[in-house]
PDB file of C-alpha atoms in Angstrom:
ATOM      1  CA  MET A  19     -74.669 -42.470  88.737  1.00  0.00           C
ATOM      2  CA  THR A  20     -71.158 -43.575  89.555  1.00  0.00           C
ATOM      3  CA  ARG A  21     -70.078 -42.483  86.156  1.00  0.00           C
ATOM      4  CA  HIS A  22     -71.471 -39.012  86.586  1.00  0.00           C
ATOM      5  CA  ILE A  23     -69.581 -38.580  89.865  1.00  0.00           C
ATOM      6  CA  ASP A  24     -66.329 -39.807  88.239  1.00  0.00           C
ATOM      7  CA  ARG A  25     -66.649 -37.268  85.486  1.00  0.00           C
ATOM      8  CA  THR A  26     -67.190 -34.439  87.873  1.00  0.00           C
ATOM      9  CA  ARG A  27     -64.168 -35.457  89.880  1.00  0.00           C
ATOM     10  CA  ALA A  28     -62.107 -35.780  86.716  1.00  0.00           C
ATOM     11  CA  GLY A  29     -63.258 -32.383  85.650  1.00  0.00           C
ATOM     12  CA  GLN A  30     -62.386 -30.917  88.990  1.00  0.00           C
ATOM     13  CA  ARG A  31     -58.950 -32.495  88.877  1.00  0.00           C
ATOM     14  CA  SER A  32     -58.210 -30.982  85.495  1.00  0.00           C
ATOM     15  CA  LEU A  33     -59.275 -27.540  86.721  1.00  0.00           C
ATOM     16  CA  ARG A  34     -56.999 -27.781  89.726  1.00  0.00           C
ATOM     17  CA  ARG A  35     -53.973 -28.800  87.717  1.00  0.00           C
ATOM     18  CA  GLY A  36     -53.631 -25.648  85.524  1.00  0.00           C
ATOM     19  CA  PHE A  37     -53.218 -21.912  86.230  1.00  0.00           C
ATOM     20  CA  SER A  38     -55.895 -19.479  85.402  1.00  0.00           C
ATOM     21  CA  LEU A  39     -55.122 -16.420  83.305  1.00  0.00           C
ATOM     22  CA  LEU A  40     -55.540 -14.235  86.377  1.00  0.00           C
ATOM     23  CA  GLU A  41     -52.937 -16.250  88.355  1.00  0.00           C
ATOM     24  CA  ALA A  42     -50.476 -15.998  85.458  1.00  0.00           C
ATOM     25  CA  VAL A  43     -50.905 -12.251  85.251  1.00  0.00           C
ATOM     26  CA  VAL A  44     -50.347 -11.869  88.978  1.00  0.00           C
ATOM     27  CA  VAL A  45     -47.105 -13.914  88.751  1.00  0.00           C
ATOM     28  CA  VAL A  46     -45.847 -11.779  85.869  1.00  0.00           C
ATOM     29  CA  VAL A  47     -46.664  -8.546  87.716  1.00  0.00           C
ATOM     30  CA  VAL A  48     -44.938  -9.702  90.899  1.00  0.00           C
ATOM     31  CA  LEU A  49     -41.872 -10.807  88.954  1.00  0.00           C
ATOM     32  CA  GLY A  50     -41.899  -7.452  87.151  1.00  0.00           C
ATOM     33  CA  LEU A  51     -41.714  -5.675  90.496  1.00  0.00           C
ATOM     34  CA  VAL A  52     -39.200  -7.885  92.231  1.00  0.00           C
ATOM     35  CA  VAL A  53     -36.622  -8.674  89.532  1.00  0.00           C
ATOM     36  CA  PRO A  54     -35.555  -5.065  88.716  1.00  0.00           C
ATOM     37  CA  SER A  55     -35.007  -4.146  92.334  1.00  0.00           C
ATOM     38  CA  SER A  56     -33.062  -7.395  92.954  1.00  0.00           C
ATOM     39  CA  VAL A  57     -30.845  -6.775  89.901  1.00  0.00           C
ATOM     40  CA  SER A  58     -30.223  -3.184  91.039  1.00  0.00           C
ATOM     41  CA  MET A  59     -29.287  -4.370  94.527  1.00  0.00           C
ATOM     42  CA  MET A  60     -26.894  -7.035  93.125  1.00  0.00           C
ATOM     43  CA  GLN A  61     -25.231  -4.394  90.923  1.00  0.00           C
ATOM     44  CA  ARG A  62     -24.695  -1.983  93.843  1.00  0.00           C
ATOM     45  CA  THR A  63     -23.268  -4.872  95.910  1.00  0.00           C
ATOM     46  CA  SER A  64     -20.961  -5.831  93.086  1.00  0.00           C
ATOM     47  CA  GLU A  65     -19.725  -2.235  92.712  1.00  0.00           C
ATOM     48  CA  ALA A  66     -19.099  -1.991  96.476  1.00  0.00           C
ATOM     49  CA  ARG A  67     -17.055  -5.211  96.338  1.00  0.00           C
ATOM     50  CA  ILE A  68     -15.017  -3.895  93.400  1.00  0.00           C
ATOM     51  CA  ASP A  69     -14.310  -0.691  95.384  1.00  0.00           C
ATOM     52  CA  ALA A  70     -13.246  -2.769  98.388  1.00  0.00           C
ATOM     53  CA  VAL A  71     -10.750  -4.681  96.251  1.00  0.00           C
ATOM     54  CA  GLY A  72      -9.418  -1.371  94.858  1.00  0.00           C
ATOM     55  CA  ILE A  73      -8.951   0.037  98.359  1.00  0.00           C
ATOM     56  CA  MET A  74      -7.147  -3.109  99.383  1.00  0.00           C
ATOM     57  CA  ARG A  75      -4.816  -2.985  96.364  1.00  0.00           C
ATOM     58  CA  ALA A  76      -4.099   0.747  96.975  1.00  0.00           C
ATOM     59  CA  THR A  77      -3.318   0.053 100.624  1.00  0.00           C
ATOM     60  CA  PHE A  78      -0.933  -2.744  99.758  1.00  0.00           C
ATOM     61  CA  LEU A  79       0.844  -0.635  97.094  1.00  0.00           C
ATOM     62  CA  ALA A  80       1.240   2.371  99.494  1.00  0.00           C
ATOM     63  CA  GLU A  81       2.520   0.136 102.288  1.00  0.00           C
ATOM     64  CA  SER A  82       5.025  -1.574  99.962  1.00  0.00           C
ATOM     65  CA  VAL A  83       6.373   1.735  98.626  1.00  0.00           C
ATOM     66  CA  LEU A  84       6.738   3.135 102.179  1.00  0.00           C
ATOM     67  CA  GLU A  85       8.457  -0.043 103.398  1.00  0.00           C
ATOM     68  CA  THR A  86      10.916   0.146 100.536  1.00  0.00           C
ATOM     69  CA  ILE A  87      11.749   3.779 101.360  1.00  0.00           C
ATOM     70  CA  VAL A  88      12.169   2.935 105.059  1.00  0.00           C
ATOM     71  CA  ALA A  89      14.501   0.098 104.097  1.00  0.00           C
ATOM     72  CA  ASP A  90      16.438   2.467 101.861  1.00  0.00           C
ATOM     73  CA  MET A  91      17.023   4.794 104.804  1.00  0.00           C
ATOM     74  CA  ALA A  92      19.087   2.063 106.497  1.00  0.00           C
ATOM     75  CA  SER A  93      21.072   1.177 103.406  1.00  0.00           C
ATOM     76  CA  PRO A  94      24.796   1.948 103.207  1.00  0.00           C
ATOM     77  CA  HIS A  95      24.573   1.852  99.370  1.00  0.00           C
ATOM     78  CA  PRO A  96      25.647   5.109  97.637  1.00  0.00           C
ATOM     79  CA  GLY A  97      22.613   7.030  96.520  1.00  0.00           C
ATOM     80  CA  LEU A  98      20.482   5.598  99.317  1.00  0.00           C
ATOM     81  CA  GLY A  99      20.177   6.393 103.026  1.00  0.00           C
ATOM     82  CA  PHE A 100      18.670   9.381 104.771  1.00  0.00           C
ATOM     83  CA  ASP A 101      20.752  11.939 102.900  1.00  0.00           C
ATOM     84  CA  ALA A 102      19.465  10.588  99.525  1.00  0.00           C
ATOM     85  CA  LEU A 103      16.178  12.352 100.259  1.00  0.00           C
ATOM     86  CA  ASP A 104      17.910  15.745  99.980  1.00  0.00           C
ATOM     87  CA  ASP A 105      17.551  15.284  96.211  1.00  0.00           C
ATOM     88  CA  ILE A 106      14.161  13.590  95.925  1.00  0.00           C
ATOM     89  CA  VAL A 107      14.093  13.706  92.132  1.00  0.00           C
ATOM     90  CA  SER A 108      17.368  11.815  91.935  1.00  0.00           C
ATOM     91  CA  TYR A 109      16.265   9.350  94.634  1.00  0.00           C
ATOM     92  CA  LEU A 110      13.069   8.625  92.704  1.00  0.00           C
ATOM     93  CA  GLU A 111      14.215   8.783  89.078  1.00  0.00           C
ATOM     94  CA  ALA A 112      17.948   7.874  88.961  1.00  0.00           C
ATOM     95  CA  PRO A 113      18.694   5.131  86.432  1.00  0.00           C
ATOM     96  CA  GLU A 114      19.285   1.700  87.944  1.00  0.00           C
ATOM     97  CA  ILE A 115      19.068   2.787  91.626  1.00  0.00           C
ATOM     98  CA  GLY A 116      16.036   5.147  91.514  1.00  0.00           C
ATOM     99  CA  LEU A 117      13.012   4.009  93.509  1.00  0.00           C
ATOM    100  CA  ARG A 118      10.726   3.933  90.446  1.00  0.00           C
ATOM    101  CA  THR A 119      13.252   1.783  88.504  1.00  0.00           C
ATOM    102  CA  ARG A 120      13.678  -0.682  91.348  1.00  0.00           C
ATOM    103  CA  LEU A 121       9.904  -0.972  91.914  1.00  0.00           C
ATOM    104  CA  ALA A 122       8.922  -1.111  88.208  1.00  0.00           C
ATOM    105  CA  ASP A 123       8.359  -4.863  88.029  1.00  0.00           C
ATOM    106  CA  PHE A 124       6.447  -4.851  91.320  1.00  0.00           C
ATOM    107  CA  VAL A 125       4.273  -1.881  90.394  1.00  0.00           C
ATOM    108  CA  ALA A 126       3.493  -3.077  86.808  1.00  0.00           C
ATOM    109  CA  PRO A 127       0.420  -5.178  87.721  1.00  0.00           C
ATOM    110  CA  TYR A 128      -0.974  -2.335  89.783  1.00  0.00           C
ATOM    111  CA  ALA A 129      -0.408   0.135  86.944  1.00  0.00           C
ATOM    112  CA  GLY A 130      -2.247  -2.310  84.675  1.00  0.00           C
ATOM    113  CA  ALA A 131      -5.215  -2.136  87.071  1.00  0.00           C
ATOM    114  CA  GLY A 132      -5.187   1.666  86.915  1.00  0.00           C
ATOM    115  CA  LEU A 133      -3.258   2.470  90.113  1.00  0.00           C
ATOM    116  CA  SER A 134      -0.440   5.051  90.325  1.00  0.00           C
ATOM    117  CA  TYR A 135       1.596   6.448  93.152  1.00  0.00           C
ATOM    118  CA  GLU A 136       3.414   9.670  94.086  1.00  0.00           C
ATOM    119  CA  VAL A 137       6.034  10.193  96.801  1.00  0.00           C
ATOM    120  CA  SER A 138       6.552  13.447  98.634  1.00  0.00           C
ATOM    121  CA  VAL A 139       9.166  14.164 101.269  1.00  0.00           C
ATOM    122  CA  SER A 140       9.059  16.951 103.877  1.00  0.00           C
ATOM    123  CA  PRO A 141      12.075  19.121 104.634  1.00  0.00           C
ATOM    124  CA  ARG A 142      14.303  17.992 107.551  1.00  0.00           C
ATOM    125  CA  THR A 143      12.656  18.812 110.897  1.00  0.00           C
ATOM    126  CA  ASP A 144      13.413  18.405 114.553  1.00  0.00           C
ATOM    127  CA  TRP A 145      11.598  15.919 116.865  1.00  0.00           C
ATOM    128  CA  ASP A 146       8.394  17.971 117.104  1.00  0.00           C
ATOM    129  CA  GLY A 147       8.070  18.583 113.361  1.00  0.00           C
ATOM    130  CA  ASP A 148       9.413  22.124 113.258  1.00  0.00           C
ATOM    131  CA  ILE A 149      12.386  23.259 111.240  1.00  0.00           C
ATOM    132  CA  SER A 150      15.022  24.206 113.844  1.00  0.00           C
ATOM    133  CA  PRO A 151      17.544  26.949 113.306  1.00  0.00           C
ATOM    134  CA  ASP A 152      20.058  24.458 114.768  1.00  0.00           C
ATOM    135  CA  ILE A 153      20.645  22.267 111.715  1.00  0.00           C
ATOM    136  CA  ALA A 154      21.985  19.427 113.850  1.00  0.00           C
ATOM    137  CA  ARG A 155      18.558  18.963 115.440  1.00  0.00           C
ATOM    138  CA  ASN A 156      16.812  18.504 112.085  1.00  0.00           C
ATOM    139  CA  GLN A 157      17.039  14.706 111.880  1.00  0.00           C
ATOM    140  CA  PHE A 158      13.532  13.749 110.798  1.00  0.00           C
ATOM    141  CA  ARG A 159      11.478  13.708 107.593  1.00  0.00           C
ATOM    142  CA  THR A 160       7.851  12.824 106.873  1.00  0.00           C
ATOM    143  CA  ILE A 161       7.480  10.638 103.789  1.00  0.00           C
ATOM    144  CA  THR A 162       4.029  10.539 102.191  1.00  0.00           C
ATOM    145  CA  VAL A 163       2.856   8.101  99.538  1.00  0.00           C
ATOM    146  CA  THR A 164      -0.369   8.891  97.690  1.00  0.00           C
ATOM    147  CA  VAL A 165      -1.972   6.188  95.567  1.00  0.00           C
ATOM    148  CA  ARG A 166      -4.657   7.009  93.034  1.00  0.00           C
ATOM    149  CA  PHE A 167      -6.981   4.129  92.163  1.00  0.00           C
ATOM    150  CA  PRO A 168     -10.153   3.652  90.131  1.00  0.00           C
ATOM    151  CA  LEU A 169     -13.565   3.034  91.620  1.00  0.00           C
ATOM    152  CA  ALA A 170     -16.596   1.380  90.152  1.00  0.00           C
ATOM    153  CA  MET A 171     -18.989   4.126  91.285  1.00  0.00           C
ATOM    154  CA  GLN A 172     -16.708   7.195  90.753  1.00  0.00           C
ATOM    155  CA  SER A 173     -13.832   8.001  88.453  1.00  0.00           C
ATOM    156  CA  SER A 174     -11.042   7.587  91.025  1.00  0.00           C
ATOM    157  CA  GLN A 175      -9.997   8.155  94.590  1.00  0.00           C
ATOM    158  CA  THR A 176      -6.731   8.688  96.480  1.00  0.00           C
ATOM    159  CA  LEU A 177      -5.305   6.926  99.473  1.00  0.00           C
ATOM    160  CA  THR A 178      -2.518   8.639 101.449  1.00  0.00           C
ATOM    161  CA  MET A 179      -0.072   7.056 103.929  1.00  0.00           C
ATOM    162  CA  SER A 180       2.744   8.757 105.749  1.00  0.00           C
ATOM    163  CA  THR A 181       5.612   7.736 107.992  1.00  0.00           C
ATOM    164  CA  VAL A 182       8.435   9.515 109.691  1.00  0.00           C
ATOM    165  CA  VAL A 183      12.046   8.490 109.116  1.00  0.00           C
ATOM    166  CA  SER A 184      15.119   9.555 111.030  1.00  0.00           C
ATOM    167  CA  ALA A 185      18.791  10.004 110.438  1.00  0.00           C
ATOM    168  CA  LEU A 186      19.413   8.810 113.963  1.00  0.00           C
ATOM    169  CA  PRO A 187      20.787   5.278 114.227  1.00  0.00           C
TER     170      PRO A 187
END
């Protein structure tokens, strides 16, 4: 009788150790439901992170270009200074001293990542942003830098930054 009990216990143990076909099917179905949604969520999170890095790069590029222009406004070098903005094409494109030439090495890694920038300059204005008939009062300009950068979820986006510079010391 002892042998019979041992066999039954051994038989029960072997049944407890394995999975039934039904349990295996349930596991496969649950994995089939969970894995695709998890992968989709991870992909959206990755795309959002890529976009955040792109925004950060665009912000840094725009700030750097603006800071260079602001520094140029205080420069005594010929071709720079507040009056240089009267001929924006020359200020941006002049050989050797043009803004694009001076920033070429700095901008190259950004251009390689798909970023580009444009600079626009407003006409001279007075302190409240209007063009005064009294030319001596028009001592301010608004400089705008627009950076276009690629996104993971869309083709591209733009980031715009502006600052006001003055001819006043």
